[in-house]
């Protein structure tokens, strides 16, 4: 397939995935022999007719057309697997048209719903004659892909508000975690717990008062005030307890 068509097809898959609709490209470049075999189906071979194009008369034969299928629901054009109120099939069509594809579902005769093509303004007769897209035309497709990427990244007012609220929540949680981590191992004995720690160590209740947590110092202080470590000389300031 031509670079522009290939990249547009890859971008289509990515954008559909981003919308919650997974698709698979079932056909891209098709050989003349493969096209003849499909044309024979329903005519000289068993099966239903699937194409009116003989070999060399399909844009697939020149790498400028693709077919797709929905991963979740096949060819069900009414399915809404992502539950967003819009049929998945038409979400794919919407994204494909943004990229510059023509949809076979818009044709008046022999409608081809899974089909997209990007012909660069050339006919199959011109392709058979050896004419090909110019580099300028391919570059135009590539530029369109880049230009429409911003459309997918732009958030609505509601999404921006929700994102801001999420940022604020994360910041608040980070601050709380920092506070809790600070309490888990304090750099020094708080002033309000010094007397309690001295008494507890003297009574043999603890070996050291260093590197304790806030809860540890609070427990030692409460026990000290209840007389567990002997007489209380003086009740410290009730800071943090």
PDB file of C-alpha atoms in Angstrom:
ATOM      1  CA  UNK A   1       0.000   0.000   0.000  1.00  0.00           C
ATOM      2  CA  UNK A   2       1.065   3.584  -0.559  1.00  0.00           C
ATOM      3  CA  UNK A   3       2.589   5.333   2.445  1.00  0.00           C
ATOM      4  CA  UNK A   4      -0.296   7.754   2.823  1.00  0.00           C
ATOM      5  CA  UNK A   5      -2.929   4.994   2.729  1.00  0.00           C
ATOM      6  CA  UNK A   6      -0.948   2.677   4.995  1.00  0.00           C
ATOM      7  CA  UNK A   7      -0.369   5.378   7.597  1.00  0.00           C
ATOM      8  CA  UNK A   8      -3.992   6.488   7.407  1.00  0.00           C
ATOM      9  CA  UNK A   9      -5.091   2.874   7.974  1.00  0.00           C
ATOM     10  CA  UNK A  10      -2.783   2.534  10.974  1.00  0.00           C
ATOM     11  CA  UNK A  11      -4.043   5.846  12.355  1.00  0.00           C
ATOM     12  CA  UNK A  12      -7.640   4.695  11.875  1.00  0.00           C
ATOM     13  CA  UNK A  13      -7.013   1.614  14.019  1.00  0.00           C
ATOM     14  CA  UNK A  14      -5.417   3.776  16.748  1.00  0.00           C
ATOM     15  CA  UNK A  15      -8.206   6.350  16.778  1.00  0.00           C
ATOM     16  CA  UNK A  16     -10.934   3.727  16.889  1.00  0.00           C
ATOM     17  CA  UNK A  17      -9.154   1.984  19.760  1.00  0.00           C
ATOM     18  CA  UNK A  18      -8.988   5.320  21.579  1.00  0.00           C
ATOM     19  CA  UNK A  19     -12.768   5.625  21.217  1.00  0.00           C
ATOM     20  CA  UNK A  20     -13.260   2.148  22.640  1.00  0.00           C
ATOM     21  CA  UNK A  21     -13.935   0.482  19.281  1.00  0.00           C
ATOM     22  CA  UNK A  22     -11.426  -2.173  18.286  1.00  0.00           C
ATOM     23  CA  UNK A  23     -11.207  -2.984  14.588  1.00  0.00           C
ATOM     24  CA  UNK A  24      -9.095  -5.207  12.377  1.00  0.00           C
ATOM     25  CA  UNK A  25      -8.087  -4.439   8.798  1.00  0.00           C
ATOM     26  CA  UNK A  26      -9.112  -7.560   6.904  1.00  0.00           C
ATOM     27  CA  UNK A  27      -7.911  -6.560   3.456  1.00  0.00           C
ATOM     28  CA  UNK A  28      -5.532  -4.049   1.965  1.00  0.00           C
ATOM     29  CA  UNK A  29      -3.544  -4.776  -1.180  1.00  0.00           C
ATOM     30  CA  UNK A  30      -5.142  -7.590  -3.201  1.00  0.00           C
ATOM     31  CA  UNK A  31      -3.421  -9.279  -6.143  1.00  0.00           C
ATOM     32  CA  UNK A  32      -4.998  -9.529  -9.571  1.00  0.00           C
ATOM     33  CA  UNK A  33      -5.298 -13.298  -9.118  1.00  0.00           C
ATOM     34  CA  UNK A  34      -7.054 -12.886  -5.776  1.00  0.00           C
ATOM     35  CA  UNK A  35      -9.436 -10.394  -7.363  1.00  0.00           C
ATOM     36  CA  UNK A  36     -10.255 -12.795 -10.189  1.00  0.00           C
ATOM     37  CA  UNK A  37     -10.995 -15.524  -7.654  1.00  0.00           C
ATOM     38  CA  UNK A  38     -13.378 -13.241  -5.770  1.00  0.00           C
ATOM     39  CA  UNK A  39     -15.062 -12.208  -9.018  1.00  0.00           C
ATOM     40  CA  UNK A  40     -15.616 -15.847  -9.920  1.00  0.00           C
ATOM     41  CA  UNK A  41     -17.454 -16.454  -6.632  1.00  0.00           C
ATOM     42  CA  UNK A  42     -21.176 -16.610  -7.327  1.00  0.00           C
ATOM     43  CA  UNK A  43     -20.530 -16.764 -11.036  1.00  0.00           C
ATOM     44  CA  UNK A  44     -18.368 -19.704 -12.070  1.00  0.00           C
ATOM     45  CA  UNK A  45     -17.653 -20.831  -8.497  1.00  0.00           C
ATOM     46  CA  UNK A  46     -19.943 -21.607  -5.532  1.00  0.00           C
ATOM     47  CA  UNK A  47     -20.986 -18.859  -3.140  1.00  0.00           C
ATOM     48  CA  UNK A  48     -22.589 -15.435  -3.213  1.00  0.00           C
ATOM     49  CA  UNK A  49     -21.325 -12.560  -5.311  1.00  0.00           C
ATOM     50  CA  UNK A  50     -18.980 -10.364  -3.303  1.00  0.00           C
ATOM     51  CA  UNK A  51     -17.612  -8.031  -5.969  1.00  0.00           C
ATOM     52  CA  UNK A  52     -18.436  -6.629  -9.373  1.00  0.00           C
ATOM     53  CA  UNK A  53     -14.796  -5.885 -10.126  1.00  0.00           C
ATOM     54  CA  UNK A  54     -12.591  -8.162 -12.174  1.00  0.00           C
ATOM     55  CA  UNK A  55      -8.850  -8.311 -11.652  1.00  0.00           C
ATOM     56  CA  UNK A  56      -7.333  -4.874 -12.175  1.00  0.00           C
ATOM     57  CA  UNK A  57     -10.694  -3.136 -11.750  1.00  0.00           C
ATOM     58  CA  UNK A  58     -10.633  -2.857  -7.951  1.00  0.00           C
ATOM     59  CA  UNK A  59      -8.772  -0.186  -6.043  1.00  0.00           C
ATOM     60  CA  UNK A  60      -7.585  -2.961  -3.741  1.00  0.00           C
ATOM     61  CA  UNK A  61      -5.392  -4.144  -6.616  1.00  0.00           C
ATOM     62  CA  UNK A  62      -3.408  -0.902  -6.413  1.00  0.00           C
ATOM     63  CA  UNK A  63      -3.006  -0.600  -2.637  1.00  0.00           C
ATOM     64  CA  UNK A  64      -5.386   2.317  -2.132  1.00  0.00           C
ATOM     65  CA  UNK A  65      -8.322   0.552  -0.442  1.00  0.00           C
ATOM     66  CA  UNK A  66      -8.929  -1.303   2.815  1.00  0.00           C
ATOM     67  CA  UNK A  67     -11.691  -3.388   4.385  1.00  0.00           C
ATOM     68  CA  UNK A  68     -12.345  -3.713   8.113  1.00  0.00           C
ATOM     69  CA  UNK A  69     -14.317  -5.684  10.695  1.00  0.00           C
ATOM     70  CA  UNK A  70     -15.332  -4.919  14.286  1.00  0.00           C
ATOM     71  CA  UNK A  71     -13.434  -7.096  16.754  1.00  0.00           C
ATOM     72  CA  UNK A  72     -16.337  -7.274  19.221  1.00  0.00           C
ATOM     73  CA  UNK A  73     -19.316  -7.707  16.909  1.00  0.00           C
ATOM     74  CA  UNK A  74     -18.099  -8.593  13.421  1.00  0.00           C
ATOM     75  CA  UNK A  75     -20.233  -6.937  10.758  1.00  0.00           C
ATOM     76  CA  UNK A  76     -23.096  -5.914  13.048  1.00  0.00           C
ATOM     77  CA  UNK A  77     -23.603  -2.283  12.056  1.00  0.00           C
ATOM     78  CA  UNK A  78     -25.983  -1.602  14.954  1.00  0.00           C
ATOM     79  CA  UNK A  79     -23.743  -2.888  17.747  1.00  0.00           C
ATOM     80  CA  UNK A  80     -22.651  -0.468  20.461  1.00  0.00           C
ATOM     81  CA  UNK A  81     -20.088  -2.507  22.403  1.00  0.00           C
ATOM     82  CA  UNK A  82     -18.553   0.562  24.062  1.00  0.00           C
ATOM     83  CA  UNK A  83     -22.013   1.707  25.280  1.00  0.00           C
ATOM     84  CA  UNK A  84     -21.597   5.345  24.273  1.00  0.00           C
ATOM     85  CA  UNK A  85     -24.920   5.681  22.485  1.00  0.00           C
ATOM     86  CA  UNK A  86     -23.412   5.574  18.991  1.00  0.00           C
ATOM     87  CA  UNK A  87     -23.146   2.473  16.805  1.00  0.00           C
ATOM     88  CA  UNK A  88     -19.517   1.310  16.698  1.00  0.00           C
ATOM     89  CA  UNK A  89     -19.611   0.921  12.919  1.00  0.00           C
ATOM     90  CA  UNK A  90     -20.414   4.581  12.370  1.00  0.00           C
ATOM     91  CA  UNK A  91     -17.756   5.666  14.832  1.00  0.00           C
ATOM     92  CA  UNK A  92     -15.257   3.928  12.550  1.00  0.00           C
ATOM     93  CA  UNK A  93     -16.777   5.610   9.484  1.00  0.00           C
ATOM     94  CA  UNK A  94     -16.560   9.001  11.189  1.00  0.00           C
ATOM     95  CA  UNK A  95     -12.860   8.577  11.957  1.00  0.00           C
ATOM     96  CA  UNK A  96     -12.097   7.215   8.473  1.00  0.00           C
ATOM     97  CA  UNK A  97     -13.691  10.210   6.786  1.00  0.00           C
ATOM     98  CA  UNK A  98     -11.649  12.602   8.948  1.00  0.00           C
ATOM     99  CA  UNK A  99      -8.546  10.921   7.557  1.00  0.00           C
ATOM    100  CA  UNK A 100      -9.720  11.369   3.962  1.00  0.00           C
ATOM    101  CA  UNK A 101     -11.123   7.923   3.183  1.00  0.00           C
ATOM    102  CA  UNK A 102     -14.191   7.494   0.978  1.00  0.00           C
ATOM    103  CA  UNK A 103     -16.696   5.026   2.468  1.00  0.00           C
ATOM    104  CA  UNK A 104     -18.244   2.299   0.340  1.00  0.00           C
ATOM    105  CA  UNK A 105     -21.433   2.653   2.375  1.00  0.00           C
ATOM    106  CA  UNK A 106     -22.120   5.974   0.633  1.00  0.00           C
ATOM    107  CA  UNK A 107     -22.193   4.426  -2.838  1.00  0.00           C
ATOM    108  CA  UNK A 108     -25.462   4.327  -4.753  1.00  0.00           C
ATOM    109  CA  UNK A 109     -24.884   0.945  -6.365  1.00  0.00           C
ATOM    110  CA  UNK A 110     -23.215  -2.182  -4.952  1.00  0.00           C
ATOM    111  CA  UNK A 111     -22.879  -0.635  -1.503  1.00  0.00           C
ATOM    112  CA  UNK A 112     -19.765  -1.944   0.296  1.00  0.00           C
ATOM    113  CA  UNK A 113     -20.127  -1.163   4.014  1.00  0.00           C
ATOM    114  CA  UNK A 114     -16.751  -2.547   5.255  1.00  0.00           C
ATOM    115  CA  UNK A 115     -14.818  -0.733   2.509  1.00  0.00           C
ATOM    116  CA  UNK A 116     -12.749   2.472   2.570  1.00  0.00           C
ATOM    117  CA  UNK A 117     -10.624   3.841  -0.248  1.00  0.00           C
ATOM    118  CA  UNK A 118      -8.286   6.745  -0.904  1.00  0.00           C
ATOM    119  CA  UNK A 119      -7.807   6.927  -4.669  1.00  0.00           C
ATOM    120  CA  UNK A 120      -5.950  10.270  -5.007  1.00  0.00           C
ATOM    121  CA  UNK A 121      -8.419  11.265  -7.727  1.00  0.00           C
ATOM    122  CA  UNK A 122      -7.326   8.469 -10.092  1.00  0.00           C
ATOM    123  CA  UNK A 123      -9.507   5.833 -11.728  1.00  0.00           C
ATOM    124  CA  UNK A 124      -8.698   2.136 -11.942  1.00  0.00           C
ATOM    125  CA  UNK A 125      -8.158   2.649 -15.697  1.00  0.00           C
ATOM    126  CA  UNK A 126      -5.462   5.217 -14.939  1.00  0.00           C
ATOM    127  CA  UNK A 127      -3.844   2.878 -12.411  1.00  0.00           C
ATOM    128  CA  UNK A 128      -3.892   0.052 -14.986  1.00  0.00           C
ATOM    129  CA  UNK A 129      -2.226   2.423 -17.437  1.00  0.00           C
ATOM    130  CA  UNK A 130       0.602   2.956 -14.939  1.00  0.00           C
ATOM    131  CA  UNK A 131      -0.353   6.321 -13.475  1.00  0.00           C
ATOM    132  CA  UNK A 132       0.322   6.717  -9.760  1.00  0.00           C
ATOM    133  CA  UNK A 133      -0.266   9.343  -7.020  1.00  0.00           C
ATOM    134  CA  UNK A 134       2.277  12.154  -6.882  1.00  0.00           C
ATOM    135  CA  UNK A 135       4.439  12.719  -3.844  1.00  0.00           C
ATOM    136  CA  UNK A 136       2.570  15.978  -3.291  1.00  0.00           C
ATOM    137  CA  UNK A 137      -0.725  14.068  -3.039  1.00  0.00           C
ATOM    138  CA  UNK A 138       0.774  11.595  -0.571  1.00  0.00           C
ATOM    139  CA  UNK A 139       2.223  14.452   1.466  1.00  0.00           C
ATOM    140  CA  UNK A 140      -1.232  16.037   1.568  1.00  0.00           C
ATOM    141  CA  UNK A 141      -2.636  12.865   3.140  1.00  0.00           C
ATOM    142  CA  UNK A 142       0.167  12.748   5.690  1.00  0.00           C
ATOM    143  CA  UNK A 143      -0.440  16.405   6.546  1.00  0.00           C
ATOM    144  CA  UNK A 144      -4.143  15.716   7.042  1.00  0.00           C
ATOM    145  CA  UNK A 145      -3.328  12.913   9.469  1.00  0.00           C
ATOM    146  CA  UNK A 146      -1.160  15.254  11.537  1.00  0.00           C
ATOM    147  CA  UNK A 147      -3.664  18.109  11.350  1.00  0.00           C
ATOM    148  CA  UNK A 148      -6.555  15.992  12.649  1.00  0.00           C
ATOM    149  CA  UNK A 149      -4.604  14.472  15.538  1.00  0.00           C
ATOM    150  CA  UNK A 150      -5.319  17.577  17.611  1.00  0.00           C
ATOM    151  CA  UNK A 151      -9.062  17.008  17.282  1.00  0.00           C
ATOM    152  CA  UNK A 152      -8.823  13.786  19.236  1.00  0.00           C
ATOM    153  CA  UNK A 153      -6.624  15.299  21.933  1.00  0.00           C
ATOM    154  CA  UNK A 154      -8.835  18.332  22.697  1.00  0.00           C
ATOM    155  CA  UNK A 155     -10.826  17.905  25.907  1.00  0.00           C
ATOM    156  CA  UNK A 156     -14.343  19.216  26.464  1.00  0.00           C
ATOM    157  CA  UNK A 157     -15.068  21.743  29.243  1.00  0.00           C
ATOM    158  CA  UNK A 158     -16.471  18.926  31.372  1.00  0.00           C
ATOM    159  CA  UNK A 159     -13.393  16.762  30.761  1.00  0.00           C
ATOM    160  CA  UNK A 160     -11.064  19.644  31.650  1.00  0.00           C
ATOM    161  CA  UNK A 161     -12.993  20.262  34.898  1.00  0.00           C
ATOM    162  CA  UNK A 162     -12.872  16.571  35.780  1.00  0.00           C
ATOM    163  CA  UNK A 163      -9.155  16.445  35.017  1.00  0.00           C
ATOM    164  CA  UNK A 164      -8.481  19.491  37.213  1.00  0.00           C
ATOM    165  CA  UNK A 165     -10.457  17.925  40.068  1.00  0.00           C
ATOM    166  CA  UNK A 166      -8.440  14.733  39.654  1.00  0.00           C
ATOM    167  CA  UNK A 167      -5.177  16.707  39.809  1.00  0.00           C
ATOM    168  CA  UNK A 168      -6.305  18.415  43.010  1.00  0.00           C
ATOM    169  CA  UNK A 169      -7.257  15.076  44.551  1.00  0.00           C
ATOM    170  CA  UNK A 170      -3.902  13.554  43.653  1.00  0.00           C
ATOM    171  CA  UNK A 171      -2.060  16.575  45.122  1.00  0.00           C
ATOM    172  CA  UNK A 172      -4.061  16.342  48.361  1.00  0.00           C
ATOM    173  CA  UNK A 173      -3.412  12.618  48.630  1.00  0.00           C
ATOM    174  CA  UNK A 174       0.306  13.151  48.004  1.00  0.00           C
ATOM    175  CA  UNK A 175       0.424  15.730  50.800  1.00  0.00           C
ATOM    176  CA  UNK A 176      -1.388  13.381  53.171  1.00  0.00           C
ATOM    177  CA  UNK A 177       0.975  10.531  52.315  1.00  0.00           C
ATOM    178  CA  UNK A 178       3.946  12.822  52.971  1.00  0.00           C
ATOM    179  CA  UNK A 179       2.485  13.726  56.384  1.00  0.00           C
ATOM    180  CA  UNK A 180       1.829  10.104  57.284  1.00  0.00           C
ATOM    181  CA  UNK A 181       5.303   9.083  56.197  1.00  0.00           C
ATOM    182  CA  UNK A 182       6.725  11.847  58.380  1.00  0.00           C
ATOM    183  CA  UNK A 183       4.781  10.534  61.332  1.00  0.00           C
ATOM    184  CA  UNK A 184       5.896   6.972  60.730  1.00  0.00           C
ATOM    185  CA  UNK A 185       9.479   7.832  61.700  1.00  0.00           C
ATOM    186  CA  UNK A 186      10.068  11.162  63.407  1.00  0.00           C
ATOM    187  CA  UNK A 187      13.502  12.769  63.276  1.00  0.00           C
ATOM    188  CA  UNK A 188      13.618  13.415  67.016  1.00  0.00           C
ATOM    189  CA  UNK A 189      11.584  12.897  70.175  1.00  0.00           C
ATOM    190  CA  UNK A 190       8.774  15.485  70.347  1.00  0.00           C
ATOM    191  CA  UNK A 191       9.099  17.914  73.252  1.00  0.00           C
ATOM    192  CA  UNK A 192       5.774  16.783  74.693  1.00  0.00           C
ATOM    193  CA  UNK A 193       7.035  13.169  74.875  1.00  0.00           C
ATOM    194  CA  UNK A 194      10.524  13.724  76.301  1.00  0.00           C
ATOM    195  CA  UNK A 195       9.624  13.182  79.991  1.00  0.00           C
ATOM    196  CA  UNK A 196       7.620  10.065  79.132  1.00  0.00           C
ATOM    197  CA  UNK A 197      10.487   8.578  77.114  1.00  0.00           C
ATOM    198  CA  UNK A 198      12.999   9.254  79.885  1.00  0.00           C
ATOM    199  CA  UNK A 199      10.736   7.583  82.435  1.00  0.00           C
ATOM    200  CA  UNK A 200       9.985   4.636  80.154  1.00  0.00           C
ATOM    201  CA  UNK A 201      13.671   4.049  79.464  1.00  0.00           C
ATOM    202  CA  UNK A 202      14.521   4.346  83.173  1.00  0.00           C
ATOM    203  CA  UNK A 203      11.818   1.793  83.977  1.00  0.00           C
ATOM    204  CA  UNK A 204      13.238  -0.589  81.366  1.00  0.00           C
ATOM    205  CA  UNK A 205      10.108  -0.444  79.202  1.00  0.00           C
ATOM    206  CA  UNK A 206      12.075   0.685  76.127  1.00  0.00           C
ATOM    207  CA  UNK A 207      15.722   0.458  75.070  1.00  0.00           C
ATOM    208  CA  UNK A 208      15.780   3.662  73.027  1.00  0.00           C
ATOM    209  CA  UNK A 209      13.452   6.524  72.251  1.00  0.00           C
ATOM    210  CA  UNK A 210      15.072   7.379  68.922  1.00  0.00           C
ATOM    211  CA  UNK A 211      13.383   7.083  65.498  1.00  0.00           C
ATOM    212  CA  UNK A 212       9.937   6.386  66.926  1.00  0.00           C
ATOM    213  CA  UNK A 213       6.645   7.065  65.170  1.00  0.00           C
ATOM    214  CA  UNK A 214       4.075   9.638  66.216  1.00  0.00           C
ATOM    215  CA  UNK A 215       1.815   6.868  67.514  1.00  0.00           C
ATOM    216  CA  UNK A 216       4.710   5.318  69.467  1.00  0.00           C
ATOM    217  CA  UNK A 217       5.444   8.605  71.284  1.00  0.00           C
ATOM    218  CA  UNK A 218       1.759   9.171  71.934  1.00  0.00           C
ATOM    219  CA  UNK A 219       1.363   5.683  73.493  1.00  0.00           C
ATOM    220  CA  UNK A 220       4.438   6.115  75.705  1.00  0.00           C
ATOM    221  CA  UNK A 221       3.144   9.498  76.866  1.00  0.00           C
ATOM    222  CA  UNK A 222      -0.330   8.142  77.708  1.00  0.00           C
ATOM    223  CA  UNK A 223       1.222   5.224  79.657  1.00  0.00           C
ATOM    224  CA  UNK A 224       3.520   7.657  81.482  1.00  0.00           C
ATOM    225  CA  UNK A 225       0.614   9.862  82.535  1.00  0.00           C
ATOM    226  CA  UNK A 226      -1.256   6.805  83.800  1.00  0.00           C
ATOM    227  CA  UNK A 227       1.665   6.007  86.089  1.00  0.00           C
ATOM    228  CA  UNK A 228       2.994   2.914  84.311  1.00  0.00           C
ATOM    229  CA  UNK A 229       6.578   4.126  84.662  1.00  0.00           C
ATOM    230  CA  UNK A 230       6.380   5.385  88.245  1.00  0.00           C
ATOM    231  CA  UNK A 231       5.392   8.775  89.618  1.00  0.00           C
ATOM    232  CA  UNK A 232       4.707  11.555  87.148  1.00  0.00           C
ATOM    233  CA  UNK A 233       6.947  14.511  87.959  1.00  0.00           C
ATOM    234  CA  UNK A 234       5.095  17.012  85.832  1.00  0.00           C
ATOM    235  CA  UNK A 235       2.485  16.776  83.115  1.00  0.00           C
ATOM    236  CA  UNK A 236       3.949  18.106  79.864  1.00  0.00           C
ATOM    237  CA  UNK A 237       2.110  20.355  77.475  1.00  0.00           C
ATOM    238  CA  UNK A 238      -0.671  18.366  75.773  1.00  0.00           C
ATOM    239  CA  UNK A 239       0.597  19.020  72.295  1.00  0.00           C
ATOM    240  CA  UNK A 240      -0.393  16.328  69.817  1.00  0.00           C
ATOM    241  CA  UNK A 241      -1.946  14.094  72.490  1.00  0.00           C
TER     242      UNK A 241
END
